[in-house]
Amino acid sequence: MRKIGLVFLLLFCTGSLIAQLKSPDEFLGYSLGSRYTVHHRIVEYFQQAAAAMPRQVKLERYGQTYEGRELLIAIVASSVNMQRIEEIRKNNLRLTGLLTDKPADPAAPAIVWLSYNVHGNEPSSSEVSMKTLYALLDPSNAQAPEWLKNTVVIIDPCINPDGRDRYVNWFNQVVGNRPDANPDGREHSEPWPGGRSNHYNFDLNRDWAWQTQLESRQRIRIYNNWMPQIHCDFHEQYPNSPYYFAPAAEPFHEVITPWQREFQTTIGKNHARYFDANGWLYFTREYFDLFYPAYGDTYPTYSGAIGMTYEQAGHNVGGLTYLKSDGDTLTLKDRIAHHFTTSMSTVEITSANAAKVISGFKRFFDDALTRGSGEYRSYVVTSNDPDKLNALKSLLTSNDIRFGNYFQAGAKGYNYFTGKEESISLETHSIVINSLQPRSALIQVLFEPRSKLSDSATYDITAWSLPYAYGLKSYAVRSSLPASATVALPVSPTTTAGYGYLLKYQSFSDAVLLARLLQNGFKVRFAESEFSLQNKNYSRGTLIILRSGNERIFGSLPGLLTQYHASADAVESGFTQSGFDFGSDKVHLIRKPRVALLTGNSVSSTAAGEVWHLFDQLLDFPVTLINAEELGGVNWKNIDVLILPDGNYKMLTEKDGASDLKTWVRQGGRIIAMENAAAQLAAGEWGFKLKKTEEDTTTKKPYVNLRKYASRERDGIVNNVPGAIYKMELDNTHPLAFGYPDFYFTLKQQENLYEFMKDGWNVGVLKKDDLVSGFVGSKARDRIKDGTGIGVVNLGNGSVTFFADNPVFRAFWENGKLMLCNAVFLVGQ
């Protein structure tokens, strides 16, 4: 009897300990808003809450960042719903049609997903995540249990822990005992590259659809396993701005349904009640639109949810306290209060309308399955290169977009490459994507040949269609086409060669293999011209690996090819049937380049990050990162290729700095300059010049300077190039364009072009108005023609390769990656 009593007492005490839910202030030892909380302490707070309330909270670790920080979500539900949480999740997928094991139950809880701190230096929202979690679990909060009867809340406390800790650790190091509200104080001036982005300086709020980053891939996987009805993305904007919440600004993409538009407004009005009661300023329907598909509001919207951005003043300059221009002081506690209010208001209004929310959500997917989205019912993508097609397949799979093999030629469709309605001409490998599937809206957004904007004043790029971004021949078809089951084709084994091997060079995957071959010590050559051997034709750029010079490692090549899912043709002679023999000076040895990338204060952090990520994560090829301001002290003998991403380089305006750089190039160095870096070089004596534009004069148009005050925010649109796709003519006989047809789709974000060069190579040119998709201001459009966008200038023994546009933009512009690799590995060899 005493033992039974002891066990009962132990269980009672254990239960009491478990029930000790702590507030954030109690757990952290300081009040929220008095300092910034590092990421691991936020994780620990969520862990203690889950341990204290296991019947209402479930933590799910969904991955880790590049720097090893934990990524997790907290699922919050009533104790009744938590017992069947997996069934709730599956039922939600049944509502979408993504899971078809049995009919969906429409009397299901609505799911609200709250995503905090995607931009690391917009840090108030991760503090809010702890307060929101506590408020939903706090036994003294009588409202939360009622909401959780028909609503499940999922909280991601920090989407970007690496960026957050970069900012928070810096701020905690520079702030004093008394935070300084003076905007000129150093605590309001964050150093390069800032905490906005992730480890590789990518903006994770531009990556939802593309999933180029580790954090995005892991997050979207778990997001798509839930498919919530409501998604809120918490941000910060400049410190003098009022709060922003939905409804969003135009342009809305046409796939957004009336229900989605309507319920955004319902949510916004609920927020307004609380903000009005507190006397807080806010604005709606301005600036933040719903168009570009890779945002934290648009991607969920195109996935059937009510996706929204919430913007609080503060940003990377807010610190703990900030003196605003109106004389008021903005504190971190203010910022927390505002974001907390919209967090709880979102849950409240969703709970009050749960049945409507589920009904509208289900209707979105019912329409997708029965009617499809947009004017096209099928998209056929075809290529002779399986690697290029596989890159697209990978993206489709990660977005739950279904596709199948396609074999039936003869149907007609819109040819993306020619811009005409034509009979479909299939290449060796083809797939078809039918729009009658759950992801129909997202398919339309990602594949529509031409963007349709309801308002040209948009927040981001206006064109991204995947056939152009991937450089894949595609057709948009108005009828549904049959798909066959996808079967992975086996890679032909490479037979043993006595003399050498020939490898195709047509895709970025081939460049990745080339990088590995050079890393492993292989001497690799490439053919400058087409040739034929053993009754087979080979393209320019074909890689040649001979036994001669590779004797020690020659036998390892077949195994390496198998590792990279590649194959090669074994040859027993270098005597070609047509073209140049392998000993010709038209066959070039590729010397492994020592590559450096400029970073630091003069450089766009995102542009530098895109190149760094390509080398470090995709090519797995060494690159040395050098601060641009320290270039004067480098040993030039250790660098073969210097990459200048977009930036504003002080050293290019200094006589000595530019002179040293030019001397290095004349001695054999190779520069690759992109965007404004190219424009800065063009302003000097580097062999190419920025194309001059003819400006209207007041003599010809005397009233040109008369403007309406009310139109002042839209006046600049005529000169705007927010991001549009142009079709360039390409000289694919030049090594820079090996692996390409005689055209290339470039994403232009400014109007820069360069004068046609007499003594250089005009590799990519625009001869006329070759706009394919997206918005360009009327005046800018008149100027974007008759110029070079991609070129190579020889200077002494070295060269300068320049790109007017970014060939690896946000790492989703897949078709430009090979060209950047060509600039590194082939040009100047």
Coordinates of N, CA and C in Angstrom, one line a residue, residues 210-392:
W210 N 11.6 28.2 -56.4 CA 12.8 27.6 -57.0 C 13.6 26.6 -56.1
Q211 N 13.5 26.9 -54.8 CA 14.1 26.0 -53.8 C 15.6 25.7 -54.1
T212 N 16.3 26.7 -54.4 CA 17.8 26.6 -54.7 C 18.6 26.4 -53.4
Q213 N 18.0 26.8 -52.3 CA 18.7 26.8 -51.0 C 18.3 25.7 -50.1
L214 N 19.2 25.2 -49.3 CA 18.9 24.1 -48.4 C 17.7 24.3 -47.5
E215 N 17.7 25.5 -47.0 CA 16.6 25.9 -46.1 C 15.2 25.8 -46.8
S216 N 15.2 26.3 -48.0 CA 14.0 26.3 -48.8 C 13.5 24.9 -49.1
R217 N 14.4 24.1 -49.6 CA 14.0 22.7 -50.0 C 13.4 22.0 -48.8
Q218 N 14.1 22.1 -47.6 CA 13.6 21.4 -46.5 C 12.2 22.0 -46.0
R219 N 12.1 23.3 -46.0 CA 10.8 23.9 -45.6 C 9.7 23.6 -46.5
I220 N 9.9 23.7 -47.8 CA 8.8 23.5 -48.8 C 8.4 22.0 -48.7
R221 N 9.3 21.1 -48.4 CA 8.9 19.7 -48.3 C 7.9 19.5 -47.2
I222 N 8.1 20.1 -46.0 CA 7.2 19.9 -44.9 C 5.9 20.8 -45.1
Y223 N 6.1 21.9 -45.8 CA 4.9 22.8 -46.1 C 4.0 22.0 -47.0
N224 N 4.5 21.4 -48.0 CA 3.6 20.7 -49.0 C 3.1 19.4 -48.4
N225 N 3.6 19.0 -47.3 CA 3.0 17.8 -46.6 C 1.8 18.2 -45.7
W226 N 1.7 19.5 -45.6 CA 0.5 20.0 -44.8 C -0.5 20.8 -45.7
M227 N 0.0 21.7 -46.5 CA -0.8 22.5 -47.4 C -1.9 23.3 -46.6
P228 N -1.4 24.2 -45.8 CA -2.3 25.0 -44.9 C -3.3 25.9 -45.7
Q229 N -4.4 26.3 -45.1 CA -5.3 27.2 -45.7 C -4.9 28.7 -45.6
I230 N -4.2 29.0 -44.5 CA -3.7 30.4 -44.3 C -2.2 30.3 -44.1
H231 N -1.5 31.3 -44.7 CA -0.1 31.4 -44.5 C 0.3 32.9 -44.3
C232 N 1.0 33.2 -43.2 CA 1.4 34.5 -42.9 C 2.9 34.6 -42.9
D233 N 3.5 35.6 -43.6 CA 4.9 35.7 -43.7 C 5.3 37.1 -43.0
F234 N 6.0 37.0 -41.9 CA 6.3 38.2 -41.1 C 7.6 38.9 -41.5
H235 N 7.5 40.2 -41.7 CA 8.6 41.0 -42.2 C 8.8 42.3 -41.4
E236 N 9.9 43.0 -41.8 CA 10.0 44.4 -41.3 C 10.4 45.2 -42.5
Q237 N 10.0 46.5 -42.4 CA 10.3 47.5 -43.4 C 11.0 48.7 -42.7
Y238 N 11.2 49.7 -43.5 CA 12.0 50.8 -42.9 C 11.3 51.5 -41.7
P239 N 12.1 52.0 -40.8 CA 11.6 52.3 -39.4 C 10.6 53.4 -39.4
N240 N 10.5 54.2 -40.4 CA 9.5 55.3 -40.4 C 8.2 54.9 -41.0
S241 N 8.1 53.7 -41.4 CA 6.8 53.2 -42.1 C 5.8 52.8 -41.1
P242 N 4.5 53.0 -41.4 CA 3.4 52.4 -40.6 C 3.4 50.9 -40.9
Y243 N 2.6 50.2 -40.1 CA 2.4 48.7 -40.3 C 1.7 48.4 -41.6
Y244 N 2.0 47.3 -42.3 CA 1.3 46.9 -43.5 C 0.7 45.5 -43.3
F245 N -0.5 45.4 -43.6 CA -1.1 44.0 -43.7 C -2.1 44.0 -44.9
A246 N -2.6 42.8 -45.2 CA -3.4 42.5 -46.3 C -4.7 43.3 -46.1
P247 N -5.4 43.6 -47.3 CA -5.2 43.0 -48.6 C -4.0 43.7 -49.4
A248 N -3.5 42.8 -50.3 CA -2.3 43.2 -51.0 C -2.6 44.2 -52.1
A249 N -1.5 44.7 -52.7 CA -1.6 45.7 -53.8 C -1.7 44.9 -55.1
E250 N -2.2 45.6 -56.1 CA -2.1 45.1 -57.5 C -0.6 45.2 -57.9
P251 N -0.1 44.4 -58.9 CA -0.9 43.4 -59.6 C -1.1 42.1 -58.8
F252 N -2.3 41.6 -58.9 CA -2.6 40.2 -58.5 C -2.5 39.3 -59.8
H253 N -1.9 38.2 -59.6 CA -1.9 37.3 -60.8 C -3.4 36.8 -61.0
E254 N -3.7 36.5 -62.2 CA -5.1 36.2 -62.6 C -5.5 34.8 -62.0
V255 N -4.6 34.0 -61.6 CA -5.0 32.7 -61.0 C -5.6 32.9 -59.6
I256 N -5.4 34.0 -59.0 CA -5.9 34.2 -57.6 C -7.4 34.4 -57.7
T257 N -8.1 33.6 -56.9 CA -9.5 33.5 -57.0 C -10.2 34.6 -56.3
P258 N -11.5 34.8 -56.6 CA -12.3 35.8 -55.8 C -12.3 35.5 -54.4
W259 N -12.4 34.2 -54.0 CA -12.4 33.9 -52.6 C -11.1 34.3 -51.9
Q260 N -10.0 34.0 -52.5 CA -8.7 34.4 -51.9 C -8.6 35.9 -51.8
R261 N -9.1 36.7 -52.7 CA -9.1 38.1 -52.6 C -10.0 38.6 -51.5
E262 N -11.2 38.0 -51.4 CA -12.2 38.4 -50.4 C -11.7 38.1 -49.0
F263 N -11.1 36.9 -48.8 CA -10.8 36.6 -47.4 C -9.6 37.3 -46.9
Q264 N -8.7 37.7 -47.8 CA -7.6 38.7 -47.4 C -8.2 39.9 -46.8
T265 N -9.2 40.4 -47.4 CA -9.8 41.7 -46.9 C -10.5 41.4 -45.6
T266 N -11.2 40.3 -45.4 CA -11.8 39.9 -44.1 C -10.7 39.9 -43.0
I267 N -9.6 39.3 -43.3 CA -8.5 39.2 -42.3 C -8.0 40.6 -42.0
G268 N -7.8 41.4 -43.1 CA -7.3 42.8 -42.9 C -8.2 43.6 -42.0
K269 N -9.5 43.5 -42.2 CA -10.5 44.3 -41.4 C -10.4 43.8 -40.0
N270 N -10.2 42.6 -39.7 CA -10.0 42.1 -38.3 C -8.8 42.7 -37.7
H271 N -7.7 42.8 -38.4 CA -6.5 43.4 -37.9 C -6.8 44.9 -37.6
A272 N -7.5 45.5 -38.5 CA -7.7 47.0 -38.4 C -8.5 47.3 -37.1
R273 N -9.4 46.4 -36.7 CA -10.1 46.6 -35.4 C -9.2 46.8 -34.3
Y274 N -8.1 46.0 -34.2 CA -7.2 46.1 -33.1 C -6.3 47.3 -33.2
F275 N -5.8 47.5 -34.4 CA -4.9 48.6 -34.6 C -5.6 49.9 -34.4
D276 N -6.9 50.0 -34.8 CA -7.7 51.3 -34.6 C -7.9 51.5 -33.1
A277 N -8.1 50.4 -32.4 CA -8.4 50.5 -30.9 C -7.1 51.0 -30.2
N278 N -6.0 50.6 -30.7 CA -4.7 51.0 -30.1 C -4.1 52.3 -30.6
G279 N -4.8 52.9 -31.6 CA -4.3 54.1 -32.2 C -3.0 53.9 -33.1
W280 N -2.8 52.7 -33.6 CA -1.6 52.4 -34.4 C -1.9 52.6 -35.9
L281 N -0.9 53.2 -36.5 CA -1.1 53.5 -38.0 C -0.8 52.2 -38.8
Y282 N -1.4 52.1 -39.9 CA -1.2 51.0 -40.8 C -1.6 51.4 -42.2
F283 N -1.3 50.6 -43.2 CA -1.7 50.8 -44.6 C -2.0 49.5 -45.2
T284 N -2.8 49.4 -46.3 CA -3.1 48.2 -47.0 C -3.1 48.6 -48.5
R285 N -3.1 47.6 -49.4 CA -3.2 47.7 -50.8 C -2.2 48.6 -51.5
E286 N -1.0 48.7 -50.9 CA 0.0 49.5 -51.5 C 1.4 48.7 -51.5
Y287 N 2.1 48.8 -52.6 CA 3.5 48.3 -52.7 C 3.6 46.8 -52.8
F288 N 3.0 46.1 -51.8 CA 3.3 44.7 -51.7 C 2.3 43.9 -52.5
D289 N 2.7 43.5 -53.8 CA 1.7 42.8 -54.7 C 1.8 41.3 -54.6
L290 N 1.0 40.7 -55.4 CA 0.9 39.2 -55.4 C 1.1 38.7 -56.8
F291 N 2.4 38.7 -57.3 CA 2.7 38.3 -58.7 C 3.9 37.4 -58.7
Y292 N 5.1 37.8 -58.4 CA 6.2 36.9 -58.5 C 6.0 35.7 -57.6
P293 N 6.3 34.5 -58.2 CA 5.8 33.2 -57.5 C 6.6 32.7 -56.4
A294 N 7.8 33.3 -56.1 CA 8.7 32.7 -55.1 C 8.7 33.4 -53.8
Y295 N 7.7 34.2 -53.5 CA 7.5 34.9 -52.2 C 6.8 34.0 -51.2
G296 N 6.9 34.4 -49.9 CA 6.2 33.6 -48.9 C 4.7 34.0 -48.8
D297 N 4.2 34.9 -49.6 CA 2.8 35.1 -49.8 C 2.2 34.5 -51.1
T298 N 3.0 34.7 -52.2 CA 2.5 34.2 -53.5 C 2.5 32.7 -53.6
Y299 N 3.6 32.1 -53.2 CA 3.7 30.6 -53.4 C 2.6 29.9 -52.6
P300 N 2.3 30.3 -51.4 CA 1.1 29.7 -50.7 C -0.2 30.0 -51.4
T301 N -0.3 31.2 -51.9 CA -1.5 31.6 -52.6 C -1.7 30.8 -53.9
Y302 N -0.7 30.5 -54.6 CA -0.8 29.7 -55.8 C -0.9 28.2 -55.4
S303 N -0.8 27.9 -54.1 CA -1.0 26.6 -53.6 C -2.3 26.5 -52.9
G304 N -3.2 27.4 -53.1 CA -4.6 27.3 -52.6 C -4.8 28.1 -51.3
A305 N -3.8 28.6 -50.7 CA -4.0 29.2 -49.4 C -4.3 30.7 -49.5
I306 N -4.6 31.3 -48.4 CA -4.6 32.8 -48.3 C -3.2 33.2 -47.8
G307 N -2.4 33.6 -48.8 CA -1.0 33.9 -48.4 C -0.9 35.4 -48.2
M308 N -0.2 35.8 -47.2 CA -0.1 37.2 -46.8 C 1.3 37.6 -46.3
T309 N 1.7 38.8 -46.6 CA 2.8 39.4 -46.0 C 2.4 40.4 -44.9
Y310 N 3.1 40.4 -43.8 CA 2.9 41.4 -42.7 C 4.2 42.2 -42.6
E311 N 4.2 43.5 -42.6 CA 5.4 44.3 -42.6 C 5.3 45.3 -41.4
Q312 N 6.3 45.1 -40.5 CA 6.4 46.0 -39.3 C 7.6 46.9 -39.5
A313 N 7.5 48.1 -39.1 CA 8.7 49.1 -39.1 C 9.8 48.5 -38.3
G314 N 11.0 48.8 -38.7 CA 12.2 48.4 -37.9 C 13.4 48.0 -38.8
H315 N 13.3 46.8 -39.4 CA 14.3 46.4 -40.4 C 15.6 46.3 -39.7
N316 N 16.7 46.3 -40.5 CA 18.0 46.2 -40.0 C 18.6 47.4 -39.2
V317 N 17.9 48.5 -39.3 CA 18.4 49.7 -38.6 C 17.6 50.0 -37.3
G318 N 16.6 49.2 -37.0 CA 15.7 49.5 -35.9 C 16.4 49.4 -34.6
G319 N 17.3 48.4 -34.4 CA 18.0 48.2 -33.1 C 16.9 47.9 -32.0
L320 N 17.2 48.3 -30.8 CA 16.2 48.2 -29.7 C 15.4 49.4 -29.6
T321 N 15.9 50.5 -30.1 CA 15.1 51.8 -30.0 C 15.6 52.7 -31.1
Y322 N 14.7 53.4 -31.8 CA 15.0 54.2 -32.9 C 14.2 55.5 -32.9
L323 N 14.9 56.6 -33.1 CA 14.2 57.9 -33.2 C 13.7 58.1 -34.6
K324 N 12.4 58.1 -34.8 CA 11.8 58.2 -36.1 C 11.8 59.7 -36.6
S325 N 11.6 59.9 -37.8 CA 11.6 61.2 -38.4 C 10.5 62.1 -37.8
D326 N 9.4 61.5 -37.3 CA 8.3 62.3 -36.8 C 8.5 62.6 -35.3
G327 N 9.7 62.2 -34.7 CA 10.0 62.5 -33.4 C 9.6 61.5 -32.4
D328 N 8.8 60.5 -32.8 CA 8.5 59.4 -31.9 C 9.6 58.4 -31.9
T329 N 9.6 57.6 -30.8 CA 10.7 56.5 -30.7 C 10.0 55.2 -30.9
L330 N 10.6 54.4 -31.8 CA 10.1 53.0 -32.1 C 11.0 52.1 -31.3
T331 N 10.4 51.2 -30.5 CA 11.1 50.2 -29.7 C 10.9 48.8 -30.2
L332 N 11.8 47.9 -29.8 CA 11.5 46.5 -30.2 C 10.3 46.0 -29.5
K333 N 9.9 46.5 -28.3 CA 8.7 46.1 -27.7 C 7.5 46.5 -28.5
D334 N 7.5 47.7 -29.1 CA 6.5 48.1 -30.0 C 6.3 47.2 -31.2
R335 N 7.4 46.8 -31.8 CA 7.4 45.9 -33.0 C 6.9 44.6 -32.6
I336 N 7.2 44.1 -31.5 CA 6.7 42.8 -31.0 C 5.2 42.9 -30.8
A337 N 4.7 43.9 -30.2 CA 3.3 44.1 -29.9 C 2.5 44.1 -31.2
H338 N 3.0 44.8 -32.3 CA 2.2 44.8 -33.5 C 2.2 43.5 -34.2
H339 N 3.3 42.8 -34.3 CA 3.3 41.5 -35.0 C 2.5 40.5 -34.2
F340 N 2.6 40.6 -32.9 CA 1.8 39.6 -32.0 C 0.3 39.8 -32.3
T341 N -0.1 41.1 -32.4 CA -1.5 41.4 -32.6 C -2.0 40.7 -33.9
T342 N -1.2 40.9 -35.0 CA -1.7 40.3 -36.3 C -1.6 38.8 -36.2
S343 N -0.6 38.2 -35.5 CA -0.6 36.8 -35.4 C -1.8 36.2 -34.7
M344 N -2.2 36.8 -33.6 CA -3.4 36.3 -32.9 C -4.7 36.6 -33.6
S345 N -4.7 37.8 -34.3 CA -5.9 38.2 -35.0 C -6.1 37.2 -36.2
T346 N -5.1 36.8 -36.8 CA -5.2 35.8 -37.9 C -5.8 34.5 -37.5
V347 N -5.3 34.0 -36.3 CA -5.9 32.8 -35.8 C -7.4 33.0 -35.4
E348 N -7.6 34.1 -34.8 CA -9.0 34.4 -34.4 C -10.0 34.4 -35.6
I349 N -9.7 35.2 -36.6 CA -10.6 35.3 -37.7 C -10.7 34.1 -38.5
T350 N -9.6 33.3 -38.6 CA -9.7 32.0 -39.3 C -10.6 31.1 -38.6
S351 N -10.5 31.0 -37.2 CA -11.4 30.1 -36.4 C -12.8 30.5 -36.6
A352 N -13.1 31.8 -36.6 CA -14.5 32.3 -36.8 C -15.1 32.0 -38.1
N353 N -14.2 31.7 -39.1 CA -14.7 31.4 -40.5 C -14.1 30.0 -41.0
A354 N -13.9 29.1 -40.0 CA -13.2 27.9 -40.4 C -13.9 27.1 -41.5
A355 N -15.2 27.0 -41.4 CA -16.0 26.2 -42.4 C -15.9 26.9 -43.8
K356 N -16.0 28.2 -43.8 CA -15.8 28.9 -45.1 C -14.4 28.8 -45.7
V357 N -13.4 28.8 -44.8 CA -12.0 28.7 -45.2 C -11.8 27.3 -45.9
I358 N -12.3 26.3 -45.2 CA -12.2 24.9 -45.8 C -12.9 24.8 -47.1
S359 N -14.1 25.4 -47.2 CA -14.9 25.3 -48.4 C -14.2 26.0 -49.5
G360 N -13.7 27.2 -49.3 CA -13.0 27.9 -50.4 C -11.7 27.2 -50.8
F361 N -11.0 26.6 -49.9 CA -9.8 25.9 -50.1 C -10.1 24.7 -51.0
K362 N -11.1 23.9 -50.6 CA -11.5 22.7 -51.4 C -12.0 23.1 -52.8
R363 N -12.7 24.2 -52.9 CA -13.2 24.6 -54.2 C -12.0 25.0 -55.1
F364 N -11.0 25.6 -54.6 CA -9.8 25.9 -55.4 C -9.2 24.7 -56.1
F365 N -9.1 23.6 -55.3 CA -8.6 22.3 -55.9 C -9.6 21.5 -56.7
D366 N -10.8 21.6 -56.4 CA -11.8 21.0 -57.2 C -11.8 21.6 -58.6
D367 N -11.7 22.9 -58.7 CA -11.7 23.6 -60.0 C -10.4 23.2 -60.7
A368 N -9.3 23.0 -60.0 CA -8.0 22.6 -60.6 C -8.1 21.3 -61.3
L369 N -8.8 20.4 -60.6 CA -8.9 19.0 -61.1 C -9.9 18.9 -62.2
T370 N -11.0 19.7 -62.2 CA -12.0 19.6 -63.2 C -11.9 20.5 -64.4
R371 N -11.4 21.7 -64.1 CA -11.3 22.8 -65.2 C -9.9 23.2 -65.6
G372 N -9.0 23.0 -64.6 CA -7.7 23.5 -64.9 C -7.6 25.0 -64.8
S373 N -6.3 25.5 -64.8 CA -6.1 26.9 -64.7 C -5.5 27.5 -66.0
G374 N -6.0 28.5 -66.5 CA -5.4 29.2 -67.7 C -5.9 28.6 -69.0
E375 N -5.4 29.2 -70.1 CA -5.8 28.9 -71.4 C -5.2 27.6 -71.9
Y376 N -4.1 27.1 -71.3 CA -3.5 25.9 -71.8 C -3.7 24.7 -70.9
R377 N -3.9 23.5 -71.5 CA -4.2 22.3 -70.8 C -3.0 21.4 -70.7
S378 N -2.0 21.6 -71.5 CA -0.8 20.8 -71.5 C 0.4 21.6 -71.9
Y379 N 1.6 21.2 -71.3 CA 2.9 21.8 -71.7 C 3.8 20.6 -72.0
V380 N 4.3 20.7 -73.2 CA 5.3 19.6 -73.7 C 6.7 20.2 -73.6
V381 N 7.6 19.5 -73.0 CA 9.0 20.0 -72.9 C 9.8 18.9 -73.5
T382 N 10.7 19.2 -74.4 CA 11.5 18.2 -75.2 C 12.9 18.6 -75.3
S383 N 13.8 17.7 -75.3 CA 15.3 18.0 -75.4 C 16.0 16.8 -75.8
N384 N 17.1 17.0 -76.5 CA 18.1 15.9 -76.9 C 19.0 15.7 -75.7
D385 N 19.0 16.5 -74.7 CA 20.0 16.3 -73.6 C 19.2 16.0 -72.4
P386 N 19.3 14.7 -71.9 CA 18.5 14.3 -70.7 C 18.9 15.1 -69.5
D387 N 20.1 15.5 -69.3 CA 20.5 16.3 -68.1 C 19.7 17.6 -68.0
K388 N 19.6 18.3 -69.1 CA 18.8 19.5 -69.0 C 17.4 19.3 -68.6
L389 N 16.8 18.2 -69.2 CA 15.4 17.9 -68.9 C 15.3 17.4 -67.4
N390 N 16.3 16.7 -66.9 CA 16.3 16.2 -65.6 C 16.3 17.4 -64.6
A391 N 17.0 18.4 -64.9 CA 17.0 19.6 -64.0 C 15.6 20.2 -63.8
L392 N 14.8 20.2 -64.9 CA 13.5 20.7 -64.8 C 12.6 19.7 -64.1

